[in-house]
Amino acid sequence: MSGSLGVVSLQKANMSVRVRFAPSPTGPLHIGGVRTALYNFLFAKKNQGDFVLRIEDTDQKRFVEGAESYIYDALAWMGLSPTEGPLQGGAYGPYKQSERKRLYISHIKKLVAEGRVYMAFDTNEELAELRKEVEAKGEVFIYNWKNRLGLKNSLSLTADEVEHLLGNNTPHVYRFMAHAEGETTALLCEDQVRGKIHIDKSLLDDKVLVKQDGMPTYHLANVIDDHLMNISHVIRGEEWLPSLALHQLIYDAFGWKAPIFAHVPLILKTTGKGKLSKRDGEAFGFPVFPLTWDEKTIGFKESGYLPEALVNYLALLGWNDGGEKEFFSLNELIDAFSLTGITKSGGRFDPERCTWFNQQYMAQLPAATIVAHLKNELLARDINADNQKLSAIVQLIHPRLVLLTDLWKEASLFFERPQTFEENAVNKHWKEETPKLMLRLAELLKLSSFDTAEAIATEVKGWAANNEIRMGALMAPLRLALVGEMKGPDVFAICHVIGAAACVARINLAVTEISV
Ligand code: GLU
């Protein structure tokens, strides 16, 4: 298989693995990007290699305040720490493209001297006009070998004309000559996921490598940096597959060996059609970003997902180890990961399955960890509780937790009396005789042993039997009085944890507040 070839040649050459994650800080990092970072991280760790973080911030127009620190925070939360990057430093820095401008300019000069890159002075208006004319004929406008000599560039103009334009500071870009007349048109590219890809070079356009503002485009900066940073494998999103041929040609033009490429399939919408977008999350109310970005963009973290569950779920959305295994710790993923396991087709994002993974991870968390989280919740609310009480509560609610945000929802009933009583439950369970029964029960509870939940249960059941009271007439109203709705763990366990005094107080308040 083509995937294993990369690994074999790597071992032969005894080349060390260096991969990079290269996000552009143009907004919050989407989980598609997080998954790309994860695959890079796993591949680096698996091969005792380096995981480089490079910030691709050459596009000043698309710069978004806060997006860079979001990338750092998101990777840290996911546990995907880079070995080199803007924060870590390293031998191949700087790791932000905006700080590497002089490198791009010095390199492009070589390609200009060799005639592979030329200056183009066409204005946007001129190109738009031409495009319109060509499209009117039902054709597509491509700036390339067929028409470049008829356009306004350093190949079609005389040296004097070019000199004159430059002397007048005429805005210009640098274009890459993708194909020249008479050259062979066949180009073979290789991708670890897709295999061999045959390209017809004559169909490519002469892409801009340096913009009018003197900044390199993504294509130039990306190739130069991957080369200078000694990147062995480029693992990136499938949206870059159409750029592979151009990148291959730029490597060839420089006389550099291209890295091994692996293009990861897209994360698809829940329906399976199209790429998962920010709007899907907003429309259906599930997170698609690791951390909260603004009030409309709530993160997995803030929604109560555990990073290890998200890592596990994302890893399987475009990769598998060929077996049936579903649960992988980060270390197990590192052991199992290979580029050959990356699937060709996109993974459908299924929020329910993601949540199910989280539930399984919540269930595996040690009780002490949940206690620690609960302590934080209490601290934020200025509530004191001893460890024994907290452990008892966690034992009761742990099986009920799906998300970390369920913790307070499930635990609050042990600390706060109900503020409201659910109407349907009241209508159904709070009968005319209920207040009297509840007050009698409160009297019993005052005198009962509260040593264990079982002791309370035995006492209440015995008392009910002796007084010919149906347990059914007691249990639902008692739960309503203590919790306010028909939810929560075993009602006697609740009594035991909150204690006799709180039970009695809640019953009395329910009797006064519930009117039927
Ligand atoms: N800056 C590009 C992005 O944000 C990087 C693509 C690549 O990895 O080559 O998608």
mmCIF file of C-alpha atoms in Angstrom, residues 191-481:
data_model
loop_
_atom_site.group_PDB
_atom_site.id
_atom_site.type_symbol
_atom_site.label_atom_id
_atom_site.label_comp_id
_atom_site.label_asym_id
_atom_site.label_seq_id
_atom_site.Cartn_x
_atom_site.Cartn_y
_atom_site.Cartn_z
ATOM 1 C CA ASP A 191 -0.574 11.157 -1.400
ATOM 2 C CA GLN A 192 -0.495 8.638 1.442
ATOM 3 C CA VAL A 193 -4.284 8.559 1.617
ATOM 4 C CA ARG A 194 -5.248 8.842 -2.055
ATOM 5 C CA GLY A 195 -2.289 7.070 -3.631
ATOM 6 C CA LYS A 196 -0.880 8.217 -6.978
ATOM 7 C CA ILE A 197 -2.503 11.271 -8.541
ATOM 8 C CA HIS A 198 -1.894 12.079 -12.204
ATOM 9 C CA ILE A 199 -2.075 15.756 -13.061
ATOM 10 C CA ASP A 200 -2.116 17.510 -16.409
ATOM 11 C CA LYS A 201 0.250 20.421 -15.742
ATOM 12 C CA SER A 202 -1.011 22.365 -18.760
ATOM 13 C CA LEU A 203 -4.344 22.901 -16.995
ATOM 14 C CA LEU A 204 -2.812 24.650 -13.996
ATOM 15 C CA ASP A 205 -2.810 28.403 -13.583
ATOM 16 C CA ASP A 206 0.186 30.582 -12.804
ATOM 17 C CA LYS A 207 -0.538 31.162 -9.132
ATOM 18 C CA VAL A 208 0.479 34.361 -7.387
ATOM 19 C CA LEU A 209 3.337 33.662 -4.961
ATOM 20 C CA VAL A 210 3.980 37.237 -3.793
ATOM 21 C CA LYS A 211 1.127 39.696 -3.466
ATOM 22 C CA GLN A 212 1.114 43.403 -4.294
ATOM 23 C CA ASP A 213 1.801 44.230 -0.643
ATOM 24 C CA GLY A 214 5.030 42.235 -0.829
ATOM 25 C CA MET A 215 3.682 39.462 1.374
ATOM 26 C CA PRO A 216 4.009 35.855 0.222
ATOM 27 C CA THR A 217 0.866 33.866 -0.463
ATOM 28 C CA TYR A 218 0.121 30.696 1.471
ATOM 29 C CA HIS A 219 1.630 28.524 -1.275
ATOM 30 C CA LEU A 220 5.059 30.130 -1.246
ATOM 31 C CA ALA A 221 5.416 30.585 2.483
ATOM 32 C CA ASN A 222 4.103 27.104 3.218
ATOM 33 C CA VAL A 223 6.523 25.332 0.870
ATOM 34 C CA ILE A 224 9.546 27.382 1.930
ATOM 35 C CA ASP A 225 8.785 26.871 5.605
ATOM 36 C CA ASP A 226 8.145 23.155 5.295
ATOM 37 C CA HIS A 227 11.502 22.865 3.566
ATOM 38 C CA LEU A 228 13.445 25.124 5.940
ATOM 39 C CA MET A 229 11.833 23.527 8.978
ATOM 40 C CA ASN A 230 12.858 20.122 7.664
ATOM 41 C CA ILE A 231 9.302 18.799 7.674
ATOM 42 C CA SER A 232 9.230 15.118 6.711
ATOM 43 C CA HIS A 233 5.456 14.618 6.457
ATOM 44 C CA VAL A 234 2.704 17.088 5.684
ATOM 45 C CA ILE A 235 -0.556 15.886 7.237
ATOM 46 C CA ARG A 236 -3.293 18.393 6.460
ATOM 47 C CA GLY A 237 -6.944 18.783 5.503
ATOM 48 C CA GLU A 238 -8.267 17.501 2.210
ATOM 49 C CA GLU A 239 -9.163 21.044 1.157
ATOM 50 C CA TRP A 240 -5.455 21.419 0.288
ATOM 51 C CA LEU A 241 -5.346 18.450 -2.072
ATOM 52 C CA PRO A 242 -5.976 20.705 -5.134
ATOM 53 C CA SER A 243 -2.802 22.633 -4.158
ATOM 54 C CA LEU A 244 -0.641 19.519 -4.076
ATOM 55 C CA ALA A 245 0.433 19.761 -7.731
ATOM 56 C CA LEU A 246 1.454 23.392 -7.374
ATOM 57 C CA HIS A 247 3.402 22.645 -4.196
ATOM 58 C CA GLN A 248 5.128 19.719 -5.883
ATOM 59 C CA LEU A 249 6.125 22.027 -8.757
ATOM 60 C CA ILE A 250 7.469 24.671 -6.380
ATOM 61 C CA TYR A 251 9.589 22.047 -4.596
ATOM 62 C CA ASP A 252 10.877 20.891 -7.973
ATOM 63 C CA ALA A 253 11.628 24.446 -9.053
ATOM 64 C CA PHE A 254 13.734 24.996 -5.936
ATOM 65 C CA GLY A 255 15.389 21.615 -6.453
ATOM 66 C CA TRP A 256 14.132 20.453 -3.058
ATOM 67 C CA LYS A 257 12.831 17.062 -2.085
ATOM 68 C CA ALA A 258 9.131 17.362 -1.260
ATOM 69 C CA PRO A 259 7.851 15.965 2.050
ATOM 70 C CA ILE A 260 5.503 12.991 2.137
ATOM 71 C CA PHE A 261 1.897 14.190 1.935
ATOM 72 C CA ALA A 262 -1.223 12.830 3.622
ATOM 73 C CA HIS A 263 -4.505 14.655 3.072
ATOM 74 C CA VAL A 264 -7.045 13.923 5.767
ATOM 75 C CA PRO A 265 -10.729 13.659 4.725
ATOM 76 C CA LEU A 266 -13.209 16.325 5.774
ATOM 77 C CA ILE A 267 -15.424 16.114 8.819
ATOM 78 C CA LEU A 268 -18.902 15.981 7.339
ATOM 79 C CA LYS A 269 -22.200 17.405 8.535
ATOM 80 C CA THR A 270 -24.402 15.161 10.673
ATOM 81 C CA THR A 271 -26.510 14.481 7.584
ATOM 82 C CA GLY A 272 -23.379 13.241 5.815
ATOM 83 C CA LYS A 273 -23.650 15.899 3.094
ATOM 84 C CA GLY A 274 -21.002 18.620 2.957
ATOM 85 C CA LYS A 275 -18.429 19.919 5.376
ATOM 86 C CA LEU A 276 -19.378 20.433 9.017
ATOM 87 C CA SER A 277 -19.646 24.174 9.538
ATOM 88 C CA LYS A 278 -19.896 26.650 12.350
ATOM 89 C CA ARG A 279 -23.523 27.199 11.381
ATOM 90 C CA ASP A 280 -24.390 23.511 11.896
ATOM 91 C CA GLY A 281 -23.337 23.846 15.509
ATOM 92 C CA GLU A 282 -25.377 27.012 15.967
ATOM 93 C CA ALA A 283 -28.438 25.595 14.204
ATOM 94 C CA PHE A 284 -28.525 22.284 16.054
ATOM 95 C CA GLY A 285 -27.109 23.402 19.391
ATOM 96 C CA PHE A 286 -23.970 21.293 19.600
ATOM 97 C CA PRO A 287 -20.385 22.493 19.839
ATOM 98 C CA VAL A 288 -18.031 22.360 16.849
ATOM 99 C CA PHE A 289 -15.198 24.308 18.456
ATOM 100 C CA PRO A 290 -12.953 23.126 21.286
ATOM 101 C CA LEU A 291 -13.355 26.270 23.414
ATOM 102 C CA THR A 292 -15.956 29.008 23.627
ATOM 103 C CA TRP A 293 -15.166 31.859 21.251
ATOM 104 C CA ASP A 294 -18.206 34.137 21.627
ATOM 105 C CA GLU A 295 -21.746 33.793 22.932
ATOM 106 C CA LYS A 296 -22.841 32.013 19.740
ATOM 107 C CA THR A 297 -19.831 29.750 19.593
ATOM 108 C CA ILE A 298 -19.812 27.611 22.694
ATOM 109 C CA GLY A 299 -16.949 25.180 23.079
ATOM 110 C CA PHE A 300 -16.770 21.487 23.902
ATOM 111 C CA LYS A 301 -14.923 22.403 27.090
ATOM 112 C CA GLU A 302 -17.603 24.766 28.326
ATOM 113 C CA SER A 303 -20.332 22.306 27.310
ATOM 114 C CA GLY A 304 -18.853 19.788 29.725
ATOM 115 C CA TYR A 305 -16.892 17.434 27.445
ATOM 116 C CA LEU A 306 -13.696 15.836 28.666
ATOM 117 C CA PRO A 307 -10.694 16.431 26.404
ATOM 118 C CA GLU A 308 -9.752 12.733 26.485
ATOM 119 C CA ALA A 309 -13.246 11.780 25.249
ATOM 120 C CA LEU A 310 -13.096 14.341 22.453
ATOM 121 C CA VAL A 311 -9.618 13.157 21.459
ATOM 122 C CA ASN A 312 -10.901 9.580 21.267
ATOM 123 C CA TYR A 313 -13.982 10.544 19.274
ATOM 124 C CA LEU A 314 -12.099 12.811 16.842
ATOM 125 C CA ALA A 315 -9.358 10.237 16.272
ATOM 126 C CA LEU A 316 -11.954 7.792 14.969
ATOM 127 C CA LEU A 317 -13.535 10.352 12.651
ATOM 128 C CA GLY A 318 -11.291 9.636 9.678
ATOM 129 C CA TRP A 319 -8.970 6.942 10.997
ATOM 130 C CA ASN A 320 -9.262 3.406 12.308
ATOM 131 C CA ASP A 321 -6.847 0.713 13.347
ATOM 132 C CA GLY A 322 -8.627 -1.892 11.233
ATOM 133 C CA GLY A 323 -10.223 -3.521 14.285
ATOM 134 C CA GLU A 324 -13.347 -3.092 16.351
ATOM 135 C CA LYS A 325 -11.721 -1.286 19.273
ATOM 136 C CA GLU A 326 -13.549 1.913 20.184
ATOM 137 C CA PHE A 327 -11.839 3.205 23.283
ATOM 138 C CA PHE A 328 -8.334 4.524 22.990
ATOM 139 C CA SER A 329 -6.406 6.528 25.520
ATOM 140 C CA LEU A 330 -3.981 9.041 24.033
ATOM 141 C CA ASN A 331 -1.128 6.576 24.570
ATOM 142 C CA GLU A 332 -3.051 3.777 22.909
ATOM 143 C CA LEU A 333 -3.775 6.067 19.968
ATOM 144 C CA ILE A 334 -0.080 6.868 19.682
ATOM 145 C CA ASP A 335 0.685 3.136 19.607
ATOM 146 C CA ALA A 336 -1.985 2.317 17.046
ATOM 147 C CA PHE A 337 -1.747 5.341 14.751
ATOM 148 C CA SER A 338 -0.523 5.076 11.183
ATOM 149 C CA LEU A 339 -1.137 7.051 8.009
ATOM 150 C CA THR A 340 -2.461 3.894 6.352
ATOM 151 C CA GLY A 341 -5.376 3.902 8.798
ATOM 152 C CA ILE A 342 -6.624 7.293 7.544
ATOM 153 C CA THR A 343 -9.806 6.777 5.568
ATOM 154 C CA LYS A 344 -10.475 8.195 2.121
ATOM 155 C CA SER A 345 -14.046 9.176 2.842
ATOM 156 C CA GLY A 346 -15.052 11.869 5.292
ATOM 157 C CA GLY A 347 -16.240 11.085 8.797
ATOM 158 C CA ARG A 348 -19.793 12.108 9.638
ATOM 159 C CA PHE A 349 -19.917 14.183 12.814
ATOM 160 C CA ASP A 350 -22.466 12.615 15.126
ATOM 161 C CA PRO A 351 -23.011 14.746 18.242
ATOM 162 C CA GLU A 352 -24.930 11.953 19.982
ATOM 163 C CA ARG A 353 -22.080 9.529 19.559
ATOM 164 C CA CYS A 354 -19.620 12.134 20.726
ATOM 165 C CA THR A 355 -21.739 12.669 23.834
ATOM 166 C CA TRP A 356 -21.970 8.896 24.348
ATOM 167 C CA PHE A 357 -18.172 8.721 24.310
ATOM 168 C CA ASN A 358 -18.102 11.430 26.916
ATOM 169 C CA GLN A 359 -20.540 9.535 29.104
ATOM 170 C CA GLN A 360 -18.311 6.445 28.943
ATOM 171 C CA TYR A 361 -15.281 8.523 29.925
ATOM 172 C CA MET A 362 -17.221 10.185 32.748
ATOM 173 C CA ALA A 363 -18.131 6.758 34.095
ATOM 174 C CA GLN A 364 -14.460 5.767 34.128
ATOM 175 C CA LEU A 365 -13.308 8.850 36.037
ATOM 176 C CA PRO A 366 -12.158 8.085 39.585
ATOM 177 C CA ALA A 367 -14.646 9.230 42.252
ATOM 178 C CA ALA A 368 -11.930 11.439 43.741
ATOM 179 C CA THR A 369 -11.728 13.384 40.459
ATOM 180 C CA ILE A 370 -15.479 13.999 40.465
ATOM 181 C CA VAL A 371 -15.266 15.063 44.117
ATOM 182 C CA ALA A 372 -12.567 17.559 43.167
ATOM 183 C CA HIS A 373 -14.752 18.970 40.362
ATOM 184 C CA LEU A 374 -17.701 19.164 42.756
ATOM 185 C CA LYS A 375 -15.575 21.056 45.276
ATOM 186 C CA ASN A 376 -14.867 23.659 42.599
ATOM 187 C CA GLU A 377 -18.575 24.004 41.863
ATOM 188 C CA LEU A 378 -19.246 24.529 45.578
ATOM 189 C CA LEU A 379 -16.386 26.963 45.957
ATOM 190 C CA ALA A 380 -17.833 29.061 43.125
ATOM 191 C CA ARG A 381 -21.118 29.158 45.057
ATOM 192 C CA ASP A 382 -19.629 29.734 48.477
ATOM 193 C CA ILE A 383 -20.978 26.459 49.822
ATOM 194 C CA ASN A 384 -19.131 24.375 52.418
ATOM 195 C CA ALA A 385 -19.426 20.615 52.703
ATOM 196 C CA ASP A 386 -17.335 17.931 54.340
ATOM 197 C CA ASN A 387 -15.576 15.242 52.337
ATOM 198 C CA GLN A 388 -17.794 12.502 53.663
ATOM 199 C CA LYS A 389 -20.901 14.217 52.352
ATOM 200 C CA LEU A 390 -19.249 14.940 49.015
ATOM 201 C CA SER A 391 -18.179 11.310 48.603
ATOM 202 C CA ALA A 392 -21.697 10.125 49.415
ATOM 203 C CA ILE A 393 -23.176 12.515 46.840
ATOM 204 C CA VAL A 394 -20.675 11.522 44.152
ATOM 205 C CA GLN A 395 -21.432 7.851 44.725
ATOM 206 C CA LEU A 396 -25.100 8.572 44.065
ATOM 207 C CA ILE A 397 -24.778 10.834 41.046
ATOM 208 C CA HIS A 398 -21.715 9.472 39.263
ATOM 209 C CA PRO A 399 -23.692 6.963 37.119
ATOM 210 C CA ARG A 400 -26.017 9.778 36.066
ATOM 211 C CA LEU A 401 -23.327 12.068 34.649
ATOM 212 C CA VAL A 402 -23.071 12.434 30.879
ATOM 213 C CA LEU A 403 -21.281 15.784 30.712
ATOM 214 C CA LEU A 404 -19.217 17.532 33.336
ATOM 215 C CA THR A 405 -21.828 20.295 33.326
ATOM 216 C CA ASP A 406 -24.335 17.724 34.669
ATOM 217 C CA LEU A 407 -22.425 17.717 37.927
ATOM 218 C CA TRP A 408 -24.080 20.733 39.485
ATOM 219 C CA LYS A 409 -27.441 19.876 37.894
ATOM 220 C CA GLU A 410 -27.347 16.525 39.680
ATOM 221 C CA ALA A 411 -25.710 17.678 42.898
ATOM 222 C CA SER A 412 -27.597 20.915 43.590
ATOM 223 C CA LEU A 413 -30.543 19.127 45.171
ATOM 224 C CA PHE A 414 -28.277 18.091 48.051
ATOM 225 C CA PHE A 415 -27.436 21.698 48.839
ATOM 226 C CA GLU A 416 -30.477 23.744 47.879
ATOM 227 C CA ARG A 417 -34.148 23.222 48.567
ATOM 228 C CA PRO A 418 -36.409 23.256 45.496
ATOM 229 C CA GLN A 419 -37.480 26.716 44.374
ATOM 230 C CA THR A 420 -40.368 25.413 42.286
ATOM 231 C CA PHE A 421 -42.476 22.276 42.092
ATOM 232 C CA GLU A 422 -43.024 20.774 38.692
ATOM 233 C CA GLU A 423 -46.657 21.284 37.745
ATOM 234 C CA ASN A 424 -47.409 17.977 36.054
ATOM 235 C CA ALA A 425 -45.885 16.028 38.909
ATOM 236 C CA VAL A 426 -47.884 18.059 41.435
ATOM 237 C CA ASN A 427 -51.126 17.432 39.537
ATOM 238 C CA LYS A 428 -50.378 13.766 39.356
ATOM 239 C CA HIS A 429 -48.989 13.002 42.806
ATOM 240 C CA TRP A 430 -50.020 15.728 45.261
ATOM 241 C CA LYS A 431 -53.498 14.655 46.373
ATOM 242 C CA GLU A 432 -55.868 16.215 48.853
ATOM 243 C CA GLU A 433 -54.691 13.959 51.652
ATOM 244 C CA THR A 434 -50.988 14.389 50.793
ATOM 245 C CA PRO A 435 -50.201 17.414 53.049
ATOM 246 C CA LYS A 436 -51.480 15.586 56.119
ATOM 247 C CA LEU A 437 -49.568 12.442 55.217
ATOM 248 C CA MET A 438 -46.395 14.399 54.586
ATOM 249 C CA LEU A 439 -46.603 16.165 57.932
ATOM 250 C CA ARG A 440 -47.024 12.825 59.684
ATOM 251 C CA LEU A 441 -44.034 11.492 57.745
ATOM 252 C CA ALA A 442 -42.008 14.529 58.828
ATOM 253 C CA GLU A 443 -42.815 13.730 62.468
ATOM 254 C CA LEU A 444 -41.606 10.181 61.942
ATOM 255 C CA LEU A 445 -38.403 11.319 60.234
ATOM 256 C CA LYS A 446 -37.595 13.641 63.148
ATOM 257 C CA LEU A 447 -37.388 10.594 65.392
ATOM 258 C CA SER A 448 -35.844 8.166 62.915
ATOM 259 C CA SER A 449 -32.335 6.846 62.830
ATOM 260 C CA PHE A 450 -30.538 8.475 59.911
ATOM 261 C CA ASP A 451 -27.532 6.138 60.062
ATOM 262 C CA THR A 452 -28.021 4.724 56.586
ATOM 263 C CA ALA A 453 -30.430 5.123 53.688
ATOM 264 C CA GLU A 454 -31.558 1.532 54.285
ATOM 265 C CA ALA A 455 -32.368 2.271 57.948
ATOM 266 C CA ILE A 456 -34.588 5.180 56.892
ATOM 267 C CA ALA A 457 -36.274 3.009 54.248
ATOM 268 C CA THR A 458 -36.970 0.220 56.745
ATOM 269 C CA GLU A 459 -38.408 2.614 59.266
ATOM 270 C CA VAL A 460 -40.667 4.408 56.762
ATOM 271 C CA LYS A 461 -41.877 1.147 55.223
ATOM 272 C CA GLY A 462 -42.652 -0.362 58.650
ATOM 273 C CA TRP A 463 -44.513 2.747 59.707
ATOM 274 C CA ALA A 464 -46.516 2.823 56.477
ATOM 275 C CA ALA A 465 -47.468 -0.848 56.811
ATOM 276 C CA ASN A 466 -48.540 -0.376 60.443
ATOM 277 C CA ASN A 467 -50.661 2.605 59.482
ATOM 278 C CA GLU A 468 -52.070 1.063 56.324
ATOM 279 C CA ILE A 469 -50.537 3.764 54.138
ATOM 280 C CA ARG A 470 -49.601 2.780 50.599
ATOM 281 C CA MET A 471 -45.909 3.442 49.840
ATOM 282 C CA GLY A 472 -47.057 4.753 46.464
ATOM 283 C CA ALA A 473 -48.924 7.566 48.191
ATOM 284 C CA LEU A 474 -45.768 8.544 50.086
ATOM 285 C CA MET A 475 -42.806 8.160 47.785
ATOM 286 C CA ALA A 476 -43.733 10.458 44.899
ATOM 287 C CA PRO A 477 -44.840 13.373 47.148
ATOM 288 C CA LEU A 478 -41.718 12.917 49.272
ATOM 289 C CA ARG A 479 -39.516 13.164 46.172
ATOM 290 C CA LEU A 480 -41.482 16.200 45.026
ATOM 291 C CA ALA A 481 -41.016 17.862 48.413
#
